[in-house]
Structures are given as C-alpha cells and as structure tokens.
Amino acid sequence: MRDWLLYRTFWDLTITGLALGSIYSLVALGYTLVYGVLRLINFAHSEIFMVGTFGALMASQEFLGIPMLEDGGYPYRTGFMLIVFLMFILLCAMVFSGLGAVALERVAYKLRGNGDLFGAVVLAFLTGFVVSMVFVDDTLANVIVAAILTAPITMGYMSLFRRGKQSPRLAFLISAIGASTAIAEAMAIWGPEKREQYQTPRILEKDVLFTFLGADVRVDNLIVIVGALLMMVALTLFVNKSRLGRGVRAVAQDAETARILGVNVDMIILVTFALGGVMAGGAAMLFTLVYEQSRFNIGFILGVKSFTAAVLGGIGNLKGALLGGLILGLVENYASAIFGGQWKDVVAFVVLLVVLMFRPTGLLGESLGRARV
Amino acid sequence: MKKSRVLRASALLIGLSLVGVACGGDDTSSDTTAAAGGDVTCDGLKIAFFGALTGDAGNLGQNIKKGVDLAVAEFNEANPGCQVGIEAYDSQGDPAQAPALADKAVADASVVGIVGPAFSGESKAVNGKFDEAGLPIVTPSATNPDLANQGWKIFHRALAGDDKQGPGIVQKITADGKAKVGVIDDNSEYGKGLADIVQAGLGDVAVEMNSLDPEGSDYSAIVTAAKDAGVDGIFFGGYYAAAGKLAKQLKDGGVDAQLYFADGVLDVGFIEAAGPAAEGSIIMCPCAPKDSNADFLAAFKAKFNEDPATYAAEAYDAATAFLDAIAAGKQDRASILEFLKTYDKAGVTKQIKWDEKGEVAGNAIYAYTIESGAIVGKPGLIG
C-alpha cells in the first residue's frame, strides 16, 4: 500500500484525475457518437484530437503571436484579454478538429460504392503523391505531379466506385486505422519539428484558487473540469433539442427507416463526425492549457484511453462517455499512488475488463440509439 | 555462425582487392592526428552514425552526427586520396527499430566502423549483431554499465559509463546536503539503470517514486507523491523531453525541490520543454564542456555556426579513432578493430584509450546548470 499515500493524497489525486478524466470524456464523445450512428469505431479519432492540439498551437503562436517567453517569464495575459485569447484558441482548435473530422469522413468513410467525388479527388491526389514519391524526393515536385495526375486518377476511381459494390463494414475499420497512421506520420514527416515535442505558450497563470479538503485546486484544473462539463451539456442539448440532433438520434435508432422517412442520412453522418471533431477540438484546447505540449503521436495513447472510457461507460451513450472518462482518469491516478506510475495502465484495463465481465454493454449501457439519451 | 563470418570475411577481401593496390603501401602513415595523414589513399570506405536523428531525443543524435561530420570533413580535406563517406542510420532511439537498421549496416561492406549506437536501449538490442559481424563500434553516449559486460569484442565507448556517472551524481547530491531525494526514472534501459545506481548510492536518503511514461503527458500522480514525501531533491533518470514535462509539472504543483538530472537531459530541448521551470536544475554528464578544447570549439563553430552541444566532442573523438585507423592503412573491419585495441591518443575530451572491456580510461563527470535559459558549466568537476 505504499505507505498510505493514496489515503493522504486522495483529494489531490481526485482533482488532477478529474481534470485528465474530463479530457478523456470529451474525446470519448467522438467515439461514442460515431459508434451510435455508424456502428463503427472511428480509430482515426485520436488523430482528430492531435489536429486540434496543433490548431490550438497555431492559434496561440502564429495567429496571436504569443512568444514562449517574455522577459524570461511566461507570457501571461490577464483579465478580458485572457478570456478573448482563450476563446479564440478554443475556436481555432474546434475548427481544425471539426474540419479534420469532416475531411476524414469524406475520405475514409464515404467511399460507399455510390461514387463520392470529394473522397475520390482526395484519394486520387494522395495516390498521385505516393506514386511521385517513388521517383522524386522533393515535396514540392511531388505536389505538382500529384495535382496534374489528380484529374485522370479521379476519373478512374469514380468508374471503379460506380462498378463497386457496397464495401463491407470491416473495410471502414481498416481504412480508419490507415488514415490514423497516415495523418500522424504526415505530421511527423512534414511538421516543422518532425517527431520532436512541441510546446504551447502559457498565457494562463496557474494559481491555486482555493484549497479543498487539503488539496490545492489550480485554476487550469478547474477550467478543464468546468469547460468539459459545459461542452458536454451543450452537446447533449444539441442532440436532444435541435432538428439535426433529432436526425442523429433517428439514424442511430434505425438508419434505413430514417432514410425512408426523409432523413438525409449522409448529411447526418457528416454532422456526427463534425460534432465529435468539435468536442475533440475542445478537448485539445483544454489539454494544451494544462499540459502545454503536443507531438505527432499525442493522440495515440490518449485515443486508446478515451476509447476505453467510451466502452467503460457504454459505447453509444453520451452520459456513459462522461462517466467512463471521469472514472478512468480517477482510477489511473489512484492506481499510480497505490502501485506506482508504471502500473496505472494495467489497473485501468483491469477495471475495464471487470466492468465488462459484469456489464457487457458498459456501466450505463448503449443508449444513443434507444432514445434514452 | 562461423561459416557466415568466413563468408563475410572473404567478401570483404574481394572488395578490398577491388579497391586496388594503392591501399597496400600506406601502412606507415603517422598516427598523430587524422588531419595529418596527407598521403592516405582509400576508396569507398564509410563510417556510420547509428542513433536517433528524429524522435523524442533526436537532438542528442543530431549533436553526435555533427561531431562525426566535422571529423570526417577535416580528414577528407587533409587526404584528397581518401574520401571517407558517412552513412546515417536513424533509429529514432527506438530499440524496436534498431535491429533492421543494424542488419543494413552489417550488410553494407563499405561501412567499417560505427559511431554509436547512441542510446543504451538500442545498444542492447543491436550490439550483438555488430559483434557477430565483427563491425567495430565506438559509442559517444550510451552509458549503461551492463553494455561493457556482455563480452562484445567490438564495443568501445568514448565516455564514462553510468557506473561512474551514478556515483558522481550521488556525490553531488550528498555534497549539496540533501536529506530526502525522490528518485524517478523513465523505464528505459538507460534511465532505469542509472536511477537504480543513484538510488542504491543514496541509501536511506532516497525515496523511490517509480517510473513515468516518457510518452505520457500527465505526471500529476508523481507530483502529488513528491509533495507528500516532502523531498528536498529529485533525481530523474531519462531523456530531456520527459524531463522538461516533469520539471514543469513539479514546479506548477508547488514542489520546490532541487532537480538533478544526467547526460540524457543535457540539451536545449529540456529548456524548451520546461521553460522557466528549468532554471537552476543541476545536470551531471560524463561529457566534456563545450569549451574544454579550444581548437575543437573553433573548428565546430566555423563549420556549423553554433556551439557544439552534448556528445558532439565525444562523437568527434570516436570518429577520429576510426579515421586514424584508416590513415594507418587499417581499412577493413577486422584490422580496424585490432587497431582500436592499442589506440592511445589525446582526444579533444580526454585521453582515448580503451581497456579490454571497451571502457575509456578518462572518467571525469562534469556538473552543469541552467541559468537564464542557457546551459552553463558549473565549476566542481567530479573526478
């Protein structure tokens, strides 16, 4: 029991665990939403989160021009400017992730034998690029060659799509895994810092706001927990109250019937991806606020954890994603205190296995499609 | 095994005979400095760099590569008849990626010596392959003590191992009068090995705080444990990227303890990752300060327009040993390996002379600190 460390530091661990758990929850929403409507796991969602962290990074460093250090100290902003800056960074991260998710859906998921032009163009460009890479070792030349080749290859793909049958579901799973690797490696190869770690500037002074049962509550931890909760409330309201949200629920319940009743299913799927992406963008902004870093594979471990959180809470269930994320964050922190840091992943997965043994559909069960959201 | 070695040897012989008669006559070349060779002739020989050029500790490999580049450039300039090439194997510091690259290096008969592998984990994974192939290596940076005890005949290192660095760190921490020191590692061959040595050396003063995941981002559980234990010093065995994240989160969490690190952290990447939290950290290293040799410093600055960073000078010494062998007419793997056994020369960092295990004679440990966002040497060399 490591000297009753857990007992003495319980509330400290609870607060930091909840902060990390909130980020898991937000990312888990993306897995759960897509699973709800498509019955598929979007394994590239972790890279959507990564794209969001780079959106936050670009917003603060490029668009707002915040330096890493000012006069040897952190470039703190205060008052109204701080709020404006934070909101702008949040917006950028959400736009990056949202657009990333939409593009991903178009390329990796949309090729359903009915010939989607956008997906075909992107695929054709990538094909041209890869072919060109075999012959020339110059990125600009590759881009030019790919651009020239795009039109003929697109036509070829379109005719293939038209002839092709509906792809088996497993194909999307594989194409998502492929997209995940491709996005991360593209960042590692063409990103300015390659495989190195990136730092985001700290504009929020991380003061201790108050002490809760002996534990320091820092302002960044509080913002993460409250921010994540607000975003989740907004998402739940959107899904439950709005017209598009009703469409999402209808498709989740029964896609074919929804289609017959006049719901634009393709549109709804796109909206679902976009919603998941926006949530991942929010998570990414909060993540860079607390941890101030990113890298090409930042999404990998976090994605696996968030997927675990979604399954733990009951995949397809929005409240389950929240609950699963928070529980996972807490369990990891407590396990670190009891067994040491190297055991936290083991304990997290043991908890998942035990829960699935007794509740195969997760803690809250699946419900996005069952109109019990 | 034996058969393949014979095959490789004969392949080498054929290759060498193709190189031409010219090579034969130069056994008399001086073994002073590489640059003084002058009339050396050779053809198609390469020295390889093996280690991380990209990835989480890529800066360290970049430094090493520059040291090799400088040594080879100087040699080639002084020896128009012998242009030595450089092959770079970027392992990303990953023991899982290293073996395939090692096979490539072994298969390339023109590679006669390797500067590297840079890190201890990858060294453990591939040095056996190099040993089997009889391909001599001089690592400018892998410090895990076990590496010298594997019976590898090809193994040499250009700096003291962690069996010297560990006690040096302990000596420094003890001299600073720390009463309670948390010991953390990154679970790598190097980090865990060194942390274990430091922990054992500190005895009752050490508080074990387990490992962290260098690829992870949240170290709050360790911060909480450090706060709870009330440590006045913390040692972390690992590389600079993780060290930066850890230092920042410790400071944010209100831990005021003096931070101690070792050679894997001695890089500007640590300062970039930790920001102001890096200030005042003490970093020990068996690597010589950049200004320990004025000629090397000037030559390096002239070529790269920057100061040499961690391991660049060690890499220069390592590459120079191979180049001296080539200058002495030893132009295949076996004779270069033989040459290194009796090598004894003042390098830019220390006297380069290896014992039978491949450990270098000089074993000074240096202390560095971070002041105003820059690495500065701290007086107080620990011998």
PDB file of C-alpha atoms in Angstrom, chain A residues 119-229:
ATOM      1  CA  GLY A 119     -13.343  11.444 -51.472  1.00  0.00           C
ATOM      2  CA  ALA A 120     -12.238  10.316 -54.908  1.00  0.00           C
ATOM      3  CA  VAL A 121     -10.396  13.583 -55.559  1.00  0.00           C
ATOM      4  CA  VAL A 122      -8.563  13.403 -52.233  1.00  0.00           C
ATOM      5  CA  LEU A 123      -7.684   9.751 -52.758  1.00  0.00           C
ATOM      6  CA  ALA A 124      -6.536  10.485 -56.306  1.00  0.00           C
ATOM      7  CA  PHE A 125      -4.304  13.296 -55.116  1.00  0.00           C
ATOM      8  CA  LEU A 126      -2.786  11.072 -52.430  1.00  0.00           C
ATOM      9  CA  THR A 127      -2.272   8.281 -54.937  1.00  0.00           C
ATOM     10  CA  GLY A 128      -0.517  10.665 -57.312  1.00  0.00           C
ATOM     11  CA  PHE A 129       1.623  11.932 -54.472  1.00  0.00           C
ATOM     12  CA  VAL A 130       2.712   8.473 -53.387  1.00  0.00           C
ATOM     13  CA  VAL A 131       3.482   7.433 -56.967  1.00  0.00           C
ATOM     14  CA  SER A 132       5.503  10.601 -57.461  1.00  0.00           C
ATOM     15  CA  MET A 133       7.364   9.986 -54.203  1.00  0.00           C
ATOM     16  CA  VAL A 134       8.743   6.762 -55.644  1.00  0.00           C
ATOM     17  CA  PHE A 135      10.526   8.738 -58.362  1.00  0.00           C
ATOM     18  CA  VAL A 136      11.331  12.170 -56.903  1.00  0.00           C
ATOM     19  CA  ASP A 137      12.482  13.118 -53.433  1.00  0.00           C
ATOM     20  CA  ASP A 138      11.158  16.653 -53.382  1.00  0.00           C
ATOM     21  CA  THR A 139       7.909  17.577 -51.694  1.00  0.00           C
ATOM     22  CA  LEU A 140       7.052  20.487 -53.977  1.00  0.00           C
ATOM     23  CA  ALA A 141       7.668  18.429 -57.122  1.00  0.00           C
ATOM     24  CA  ASN A 142       5.518  15.663 -55.665  1.00  0.00           C
ATOM     25  CA  VAL A 143       2.676  18.080 -55.016  1.00  0.00           C
ATOM     26  CA  ILE A 144       2.827  19.383 -58.584  1.00  0.00           C
ATOM     27  CA  VAL A 145       2.926  15.918 -60.103  1.00  0.00           C
ATOM     28  CA  ALA A 146       0.079  14.805 -57.844  1.00  0.00           C
ATOM     29  CA  ALA A 147      -2.009  17.826 -58.810  1.00  0.00           C
ATOM     30  CA  ILE A 148      -1.544  17.064 -62.508  1.00  0.00           C
ATOM     31  CA  LEU A 149      -2.364  13.409 -62.026  1.00  0.00           C
ATOM     32  CA  THR A 150      -5.416  14.068 -59.854  1.00  0.00           C
ATOM     33  CA  ALA A 151      -7.949  14.522 -62.642  1.00  0.00           C
ATOM     34  CA  PRO A 152      -7.259  11.303 -64.592  1.00  0.00           C
ATOM     35  CA  ILE A 153      -6.899   9.197 -61.442  1.00  0.00           C
ATOM     36  CA  THR A 154     -10.151  10.624 -60.056  1.00  0.00           C
ATOM     37  CA  MET A 155     -11.958   9.552 -63.192  1.00  0.00           C
ATOM     38  CA  GLY A 156     -10.513   6.079 -62.809  1.00  0.00           C
ATOM     39  CA  TYR A 157     -11.580   5.869 -59.185  1.00  0.00           C
ATOM     40  CA  MET A 158     -15.077   7.150 -59.949  1.00  0.00           C
ATOM     41  CA  SER A 159     -15.638   4.470 -62.555  1.00  0.00           C
ATOM     42  CA  LEU A 160     -14.336   1.885 -60.088  1.00  0.00           C
ATOM     43  CA  PHE A 161     -16.672   3.183 -57.381  1.00  0.00           C
ATOM     44  CA  ARG A 162     -19.655   3.041 -59.698  1.00  0.00           C
ATOM     45  CA  ARG A 163     -18.913  -0.532 -60.571  1.00  0.00           C
ATOM     46  CA  GLY A 164     -18.064  -1.486 -56.981  1.00  0.00           C
ATOM     47  CA  LYS A 165     -20.494  -2.930 -54.506  1.00  0.00           C
ATOM     48  CA  GLN A 166     -21.216  -1.611 -51.028  1.00  0.00           C
ATOM     49  CA  SER A 167     -17.996  -2.077 -49.041  1.00  0.00           C
ATOM     50  CA  PRO A 168     -18.113  -4.481 -46.119  1.00  0.00           C
ATOM     51  CA  ARG A 169     -18.189  -2.731 -42.732  1.00  0.00           C
ATOM     52  CA  LEU A 170     -14.790  -4.072 -41.807  1.00  0.00           C
ATOM     53  CA  ALA A 171     -13.279  -2.085 -44.682  1.00  0.00           C
ATOM     54  CA  PHE A 172     -14.088   1.201 -42.913  1.00  0.00           C
ATOM     55  CA  LEU A 173     -12.428  -0.015 -39.747  1.00  0.00           C
ATOM     56  CA  ILE A 174      -9.251  -0.753 -41.682  1.00  0.00           C
ATOM     57  CA  SER A 175      -9.374   2.479 -43.670  1.00  0.00           C
ATOM     58  CA  ALA A 176      -9.770   4.407 -40.398  1.00  0.00           C
ATOM     59  CA  ILE A 177      -6.714   2.723 -38.913  1.00  0.00           C
ATOM     60  CA  GLY A 178      -4.846   3.520 -42.123  1.00  0.00           C
ATOM     61  CA  ALA A 179      -5.982   7.130 -42.016  1.00  0.00           C
ATOM     62  CA  SER A 180      -4.878   7.357 -38.385  1.00  0.00           C
ATOM     63  CA  THR A 181      -1.343   6.236 -39.198  1.00  0.00           C
ATOM     64  CA  ALA A 182      -1.214   8.385 -42.326  1.00  0.00           C
ATOM     65  CA  ILE A 183      -2.250  11.576 -40.525  1.00  0.00           C
ATOM     66  CA  ALA A 184       0.170  11.058 -37.647  1.00  0.00           C
ATOM     67  CA  GLU A 185       3.090  10.181 -39.929  1.00  0.00           C
ATOM     68  CA  ALA A 186       2.362  13.088 -42.258  1.00  0.00           C
ATOM     69  CA  MET A 187       2.675  15.362 -39.225  1.00  0.00           C
ATOM     70  CA  ALA A 188       5.900  13.611 -38.200  1.00  0.00           C
ATOM     71  CA  ILE A 189       7.428  13.934 -41.662  1.00  0.00           C
ATOM     72  CA  TRP A 190       6.255  17.382 -42.775  1.00  0.00           C
ATOM     73  CA  GLY A 191       5.677  19.115 -39.456  1.00  0.00           C
ATOM     74  CA  PRO A 192       8.273  21.782 -38.652  1.00  0.00           C
ATOM     75  CA  GLU A 193       9.581  19.898 -35.636  1.00  0.00           C
ATOM     76  CA  LYS A 194       9.254  16.409 -37.134  1.00  0.00           C
ATOM     77  CA  ARG A 195       8.978  13.867 -34.325  1.00  0.00           C
ATOM     78  CA  GLU A 196      10.006  16.250 -31.576  1.00  0.00           C
ATOM     79  CA  GLN A 197       7.735  17.614 -28.915  1.00  0.00           C
ATOM     80  CA  TYR A 198       6.056  20.988 -29.456  1.00  0.00           C
ATOM     81  CA  GLN A 199       5.424  23.485 -26.669  1.00  0.00           C
ATOM     82  CA  THR A 200       2.462  25.807 -26.421  1.00  0.00           C
ATOM     83  CA  PRO A 201       2.936  29.145 -24.642  1.00  0.00           C
ATOM     84  CA  ARG A 202       1.408  29.574 -21.215  1.00  0.00           C
ATOM     85  CA  ILE A 203      -0.919  32.556 -21.090  1.00  0.00           C
ATOM     86  CA  LEU A 204      -2.874  31.480 -18.035  1.00  0.00           C
ATOM     87  CA  GLU A 205      -1.132  31.908 -14.713  1.00  0.00           C
ATOM     88  CA  LYS A 206      -1.643  28.646 -12.873  1.00  0.00           C
ATOM     89  CA  ASP A 207      -2.518  29.944  -9.457  1.00  0.00           C
ATOM     90  CA  VAL A 208      -4.016  27.895  -6.703  1.00  0.00           C
ATOM     91  CA  LEU A 209      -7.584  29.155  -6.425  1.00  0.00           C
ATOM     92  CA  PHE A 210      -8.620  27.531  -3.202  1.00  0.00           C
ATOM     93  CA  THR A 211      -7.916  24.519  -1.055  1.00  0.00           C
ATOM     94  CA  PHE A 212     -10.411  21.716  -0.985  1.00  0.00           C
ATOM     95  CA  LEU A 213     -10.026  19.274   1.922  1.00  0.00           C
ATOM     96  CA  GLY A 214      -6.286  19.920   1.932  1.00  0.00           C
ATOM     97  CA  ALA A 215      -5.899  19.658  -1.821  1.00  0.00           C
ATOM     98  CA  ASP A 216      -4.814  22.602  -3.944  1.00  0.00           C
ATOM     99  CA  VAL A 217      -7.293  23.411  -6.705  1.00  0.00           C
ATOM    100  CA  ARG A 218      -5.450  25.126  -9.535  1.00  0.00           C
ATOM    101  CA  VAL A 219      -7.261  27.414 -11.928  1.00  0.00           C
ATOM    102  CA  ASP A 220      -6.303  25.345 -15.006  1.00  0.00           C
ATOM    103  CA  ASN A 221      -7.701  22.163 -13.469  1.00  0.00           C
ATOM    104  CA  LEU A 222     -10.920  23.938 -12.637  1.00  0.00           C
ATOM    105  CA  ILE A 223     -11.260  25.406 -16.142  1.00  0.00           C
ATOM    106  CA  VAL A 224     -10.769  21.963 -17.668  1.00  0.00           C
ATOM    107  CA  ILE A 225     -13.370  20.281 -15.482  1.00  0.00           C
ATOM    108  CA  VAL A 226     -15.956  23.051 -15.818  1.00  0.00           C
ATOM    109  CA  GLY A 227     -15.219  23.628 -19.505  1.00  0.00           C
ATOM    110  CA  ALA A 228     -15.603  19.959 -20.344  1.00  0.00           C
ATOM    111  CA  LEU A 229     -18.883  19.760 -18.447  1.00  0.00           C
TER     112      LEU A 229
END
